[in-house]
PDB file of C-alpha atoms in Angstrom:
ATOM      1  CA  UNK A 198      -0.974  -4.436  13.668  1.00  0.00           C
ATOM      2  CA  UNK A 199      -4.547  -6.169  14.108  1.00  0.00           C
ATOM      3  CA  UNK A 200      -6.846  -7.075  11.651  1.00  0.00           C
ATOM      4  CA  UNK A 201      -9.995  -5.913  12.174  1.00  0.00           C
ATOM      5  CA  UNK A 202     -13.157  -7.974  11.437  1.00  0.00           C
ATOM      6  CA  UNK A 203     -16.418  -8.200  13.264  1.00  0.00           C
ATOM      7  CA  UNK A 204     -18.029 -11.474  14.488  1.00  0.00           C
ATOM      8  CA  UNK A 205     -20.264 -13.133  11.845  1.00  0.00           C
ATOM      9  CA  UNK A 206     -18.798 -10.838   8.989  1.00  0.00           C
ATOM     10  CA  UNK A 207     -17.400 -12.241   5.828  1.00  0.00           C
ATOM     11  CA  UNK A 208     -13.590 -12.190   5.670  1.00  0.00           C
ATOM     12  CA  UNK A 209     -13.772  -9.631   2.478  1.00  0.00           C
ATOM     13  CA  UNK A 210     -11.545 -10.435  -0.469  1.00  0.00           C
ATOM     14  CA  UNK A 211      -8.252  -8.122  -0.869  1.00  0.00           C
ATOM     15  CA  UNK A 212      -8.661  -5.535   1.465  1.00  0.00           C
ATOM     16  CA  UNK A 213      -9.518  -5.495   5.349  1.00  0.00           C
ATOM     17  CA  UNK A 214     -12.345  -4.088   6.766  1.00  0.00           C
ATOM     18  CA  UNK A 215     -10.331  -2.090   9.297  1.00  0.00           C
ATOM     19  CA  UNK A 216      -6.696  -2.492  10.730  1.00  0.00           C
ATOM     20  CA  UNK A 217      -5.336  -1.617  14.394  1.00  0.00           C
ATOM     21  CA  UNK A 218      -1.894  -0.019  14.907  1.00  0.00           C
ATOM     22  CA  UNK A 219       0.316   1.670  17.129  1.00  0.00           C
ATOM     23  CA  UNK A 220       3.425   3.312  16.206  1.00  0.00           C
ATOM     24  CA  UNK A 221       5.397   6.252  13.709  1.00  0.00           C
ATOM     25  CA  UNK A 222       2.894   6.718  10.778  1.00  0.00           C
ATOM     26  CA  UNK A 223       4.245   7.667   7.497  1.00  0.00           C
ATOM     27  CA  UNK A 224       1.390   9.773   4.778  1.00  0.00           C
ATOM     28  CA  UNK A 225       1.972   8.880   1.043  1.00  0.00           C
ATOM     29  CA  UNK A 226       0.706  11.400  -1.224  1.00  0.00           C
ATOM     30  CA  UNK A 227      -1.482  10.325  -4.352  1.00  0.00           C
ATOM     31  CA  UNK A 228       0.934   8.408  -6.698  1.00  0.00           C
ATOM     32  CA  UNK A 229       0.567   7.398  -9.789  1.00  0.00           C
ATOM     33  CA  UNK A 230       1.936   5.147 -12.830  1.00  0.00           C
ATOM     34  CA  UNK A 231       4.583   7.589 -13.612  1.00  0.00           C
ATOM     35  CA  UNK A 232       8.637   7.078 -13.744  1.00  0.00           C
ATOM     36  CA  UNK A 233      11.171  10.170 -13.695  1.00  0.00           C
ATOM     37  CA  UNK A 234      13.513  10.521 -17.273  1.00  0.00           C
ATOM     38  CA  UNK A 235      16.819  11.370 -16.420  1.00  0.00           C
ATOM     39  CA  UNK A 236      17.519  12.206 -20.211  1.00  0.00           C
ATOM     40  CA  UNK A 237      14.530  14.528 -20.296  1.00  0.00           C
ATOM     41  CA  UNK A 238      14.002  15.645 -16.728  1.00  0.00           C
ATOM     42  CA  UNK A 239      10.598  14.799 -16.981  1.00  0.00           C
ATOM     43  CA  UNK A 240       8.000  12.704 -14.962  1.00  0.00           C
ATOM     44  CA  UNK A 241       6.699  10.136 -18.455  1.00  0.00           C
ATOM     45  CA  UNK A 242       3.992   7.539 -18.064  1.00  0.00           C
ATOM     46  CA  UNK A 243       5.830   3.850 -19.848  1.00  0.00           C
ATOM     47  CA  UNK A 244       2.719   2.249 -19.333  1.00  0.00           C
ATOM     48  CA  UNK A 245      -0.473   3.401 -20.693  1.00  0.00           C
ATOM     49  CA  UNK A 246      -2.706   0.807 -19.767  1.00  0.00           C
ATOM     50  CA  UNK A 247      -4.550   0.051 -16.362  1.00  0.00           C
ATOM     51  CA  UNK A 248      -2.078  -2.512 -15.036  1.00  0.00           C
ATOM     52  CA  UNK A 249       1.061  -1.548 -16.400  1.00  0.00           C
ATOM     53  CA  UNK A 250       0.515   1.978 -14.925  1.00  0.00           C
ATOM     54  CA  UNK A 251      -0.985  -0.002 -10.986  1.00  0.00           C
ATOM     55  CA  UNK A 252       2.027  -1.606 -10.810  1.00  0.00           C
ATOM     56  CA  UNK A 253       4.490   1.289 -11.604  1.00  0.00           C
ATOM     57  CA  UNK A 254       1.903   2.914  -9.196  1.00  0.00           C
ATOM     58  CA  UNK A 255       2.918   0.723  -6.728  1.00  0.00           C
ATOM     59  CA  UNK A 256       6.309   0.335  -7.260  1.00  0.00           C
ATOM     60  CA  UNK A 257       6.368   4.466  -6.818  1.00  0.00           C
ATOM     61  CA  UNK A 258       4.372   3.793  -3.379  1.00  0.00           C
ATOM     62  CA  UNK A 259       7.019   1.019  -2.190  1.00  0.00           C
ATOM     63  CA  UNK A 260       9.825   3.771  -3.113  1.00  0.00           C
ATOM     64  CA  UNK A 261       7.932   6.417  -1.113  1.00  0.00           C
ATOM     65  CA  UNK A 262       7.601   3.893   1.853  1.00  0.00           C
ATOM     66  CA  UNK A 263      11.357   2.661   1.700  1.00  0.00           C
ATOM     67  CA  UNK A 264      12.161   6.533   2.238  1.00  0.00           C
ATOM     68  CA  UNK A 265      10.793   5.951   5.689  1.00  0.00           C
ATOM     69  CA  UNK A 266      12.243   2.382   6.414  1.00  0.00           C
ATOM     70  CA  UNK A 267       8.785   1.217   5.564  1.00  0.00           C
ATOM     71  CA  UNK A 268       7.328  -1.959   3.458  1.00  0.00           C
ATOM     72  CA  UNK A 269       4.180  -3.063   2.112  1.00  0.00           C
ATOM     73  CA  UNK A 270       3.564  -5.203   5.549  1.00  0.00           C
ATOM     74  CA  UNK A 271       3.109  -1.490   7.419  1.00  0.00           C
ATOM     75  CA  UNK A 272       0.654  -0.553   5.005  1.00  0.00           C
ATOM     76  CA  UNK A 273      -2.339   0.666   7.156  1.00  0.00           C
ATOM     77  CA  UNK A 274      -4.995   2.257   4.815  1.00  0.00           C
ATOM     78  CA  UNK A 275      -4.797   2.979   0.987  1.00  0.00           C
ATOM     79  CA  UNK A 276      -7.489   4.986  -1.147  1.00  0.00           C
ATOM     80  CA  UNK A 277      -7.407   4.229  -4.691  1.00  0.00           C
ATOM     81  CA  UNK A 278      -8.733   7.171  -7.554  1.00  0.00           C
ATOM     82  CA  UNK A 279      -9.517   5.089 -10.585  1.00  0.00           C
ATOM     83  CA  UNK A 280     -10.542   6.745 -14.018  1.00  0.00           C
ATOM     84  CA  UNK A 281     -13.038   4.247 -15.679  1.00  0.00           C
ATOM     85  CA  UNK A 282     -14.605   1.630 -13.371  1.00  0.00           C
ATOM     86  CA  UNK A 283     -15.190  -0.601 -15.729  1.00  0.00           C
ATOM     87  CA  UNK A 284     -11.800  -1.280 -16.585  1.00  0.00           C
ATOM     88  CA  UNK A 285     -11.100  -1.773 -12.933  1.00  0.00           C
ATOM     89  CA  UNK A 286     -13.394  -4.116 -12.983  1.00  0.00           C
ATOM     90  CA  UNK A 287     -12.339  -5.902 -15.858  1.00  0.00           C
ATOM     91  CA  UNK A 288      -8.594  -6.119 -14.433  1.00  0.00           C
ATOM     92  CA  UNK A 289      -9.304  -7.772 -10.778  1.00  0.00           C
ATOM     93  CA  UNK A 290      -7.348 -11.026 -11.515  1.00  0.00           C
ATOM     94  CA  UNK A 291      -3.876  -9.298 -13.336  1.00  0.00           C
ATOM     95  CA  UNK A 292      -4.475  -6.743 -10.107  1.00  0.00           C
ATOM     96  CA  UNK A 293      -4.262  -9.611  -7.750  1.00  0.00           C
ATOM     97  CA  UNK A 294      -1.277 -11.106  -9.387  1.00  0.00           C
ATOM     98  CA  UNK A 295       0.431  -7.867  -9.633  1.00  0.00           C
ATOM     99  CA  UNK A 296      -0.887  -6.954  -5.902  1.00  0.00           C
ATOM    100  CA  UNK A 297       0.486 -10.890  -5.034  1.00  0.00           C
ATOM    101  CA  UNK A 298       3.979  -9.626  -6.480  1.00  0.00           C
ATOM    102  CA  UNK A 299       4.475  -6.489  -5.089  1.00  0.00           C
ATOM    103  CA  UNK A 300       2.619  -6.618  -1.821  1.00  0.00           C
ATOM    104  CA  UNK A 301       2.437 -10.192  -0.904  1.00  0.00           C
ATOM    105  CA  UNK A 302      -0.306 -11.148   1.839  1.00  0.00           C
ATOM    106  CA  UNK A 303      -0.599  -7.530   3.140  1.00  0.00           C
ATOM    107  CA  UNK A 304      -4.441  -6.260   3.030  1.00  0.00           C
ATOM    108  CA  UNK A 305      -4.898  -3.271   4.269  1.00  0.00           C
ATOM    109  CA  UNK A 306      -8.645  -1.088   5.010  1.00  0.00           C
ATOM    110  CA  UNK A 307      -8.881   0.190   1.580  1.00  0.00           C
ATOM    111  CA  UNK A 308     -11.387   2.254  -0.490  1.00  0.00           C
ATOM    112  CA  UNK A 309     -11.974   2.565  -4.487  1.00  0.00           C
ATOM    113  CA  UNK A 310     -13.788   5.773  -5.969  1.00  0.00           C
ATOM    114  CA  UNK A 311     -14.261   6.159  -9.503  1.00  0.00           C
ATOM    115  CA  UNK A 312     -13.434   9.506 -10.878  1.00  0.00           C
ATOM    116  CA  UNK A 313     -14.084  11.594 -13.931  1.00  0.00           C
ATOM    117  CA  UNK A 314     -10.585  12.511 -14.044  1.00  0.00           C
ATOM    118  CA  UNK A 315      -7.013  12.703 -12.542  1.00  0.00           C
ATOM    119  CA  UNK A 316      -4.681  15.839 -11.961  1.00  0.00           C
ATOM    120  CA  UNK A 317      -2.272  14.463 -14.993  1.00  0.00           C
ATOM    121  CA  UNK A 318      -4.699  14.143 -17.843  1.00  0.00           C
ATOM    122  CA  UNK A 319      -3.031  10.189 -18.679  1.00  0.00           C
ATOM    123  CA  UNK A 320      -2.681   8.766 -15.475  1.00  0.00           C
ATOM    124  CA  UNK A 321      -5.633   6.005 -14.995  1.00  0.00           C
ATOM    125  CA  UNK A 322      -5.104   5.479 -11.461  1.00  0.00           C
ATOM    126  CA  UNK A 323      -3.932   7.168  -8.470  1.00  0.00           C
ATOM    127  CA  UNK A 324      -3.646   5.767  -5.003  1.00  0.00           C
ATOM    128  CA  UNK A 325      -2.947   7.588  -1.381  1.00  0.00           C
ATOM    129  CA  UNK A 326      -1.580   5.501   1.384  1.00  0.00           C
ATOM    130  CA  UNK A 327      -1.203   5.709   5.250  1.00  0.00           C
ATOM    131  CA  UNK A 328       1.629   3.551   6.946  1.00  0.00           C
ATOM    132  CA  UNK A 329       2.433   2.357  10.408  1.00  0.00           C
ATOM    133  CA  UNK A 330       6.281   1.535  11.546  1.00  0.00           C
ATOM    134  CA  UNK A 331       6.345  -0.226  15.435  1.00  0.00           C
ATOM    135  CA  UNK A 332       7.734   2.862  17.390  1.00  0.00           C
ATOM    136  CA  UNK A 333      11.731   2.217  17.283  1.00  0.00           C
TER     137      UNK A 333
END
């Protein structure tokens, strides 16, 4: 994988601008801060806030990835679907330190859209994410 970033640009701060890669590419559909109850058989949010449900978002992304032999350092592209922007805004340092923890030094292209809404009514954040394993 190659870093993308064009001569005289800023290095941007936790993402890349674009990434290069050749290889087996693994899709991750939209996850959010969700965990599965075995007692209930339900999908139940543990976490209401912003960062307690990124990082179980996250975590749920990792799983996803692990399913393919993947990590966070084949992380490509992610798209994040965030509910109030202003909270997202008001998180950026305990979203580094979680990103630090779960991701280490991996930044991949990445894009943020606010939204008026997710697909479950309490999730707060959602994020998509393309992956790219060396071909074996």
């Amino acid at each position: 994988m190659k870093t993308l970033l064009p001569e005289g640009w800023p290095r941007p701060s936790g993402y890349s601008n674009g990434i290069m890669a050749e290889g087996r590419m693994v899709f991750v559909a939209g996850q959010i801060g969700w965990i599965f109850d075995a007692q209930t058989g339900d999908m139940v949010f543990e976490a209401e806030d912003f960062l307690g449900q990124l990082r179980q978002t996250l975590e749920n992304t990792l799983a996803v990835l692990t399913e393919a032999g993947a990590g966070p350092e084949h992380i490509t592209r992610m798209t994040w679907y965030v509910t109030d922007r202003e909270e997202y805004l008001a998180n950026l340092s305990g979203m580094g330190a979680i990103w630090r923890e779960l991701m280490g030094k991996n930044y991949p292209a990445m894009a943020c859209v606010a939204v008026s809404g997710l697909m479950e009514p309490k999730a707060r954040v959602e994020i998509e994410t393309t992956a790219v394993l060396p071909h074996a």
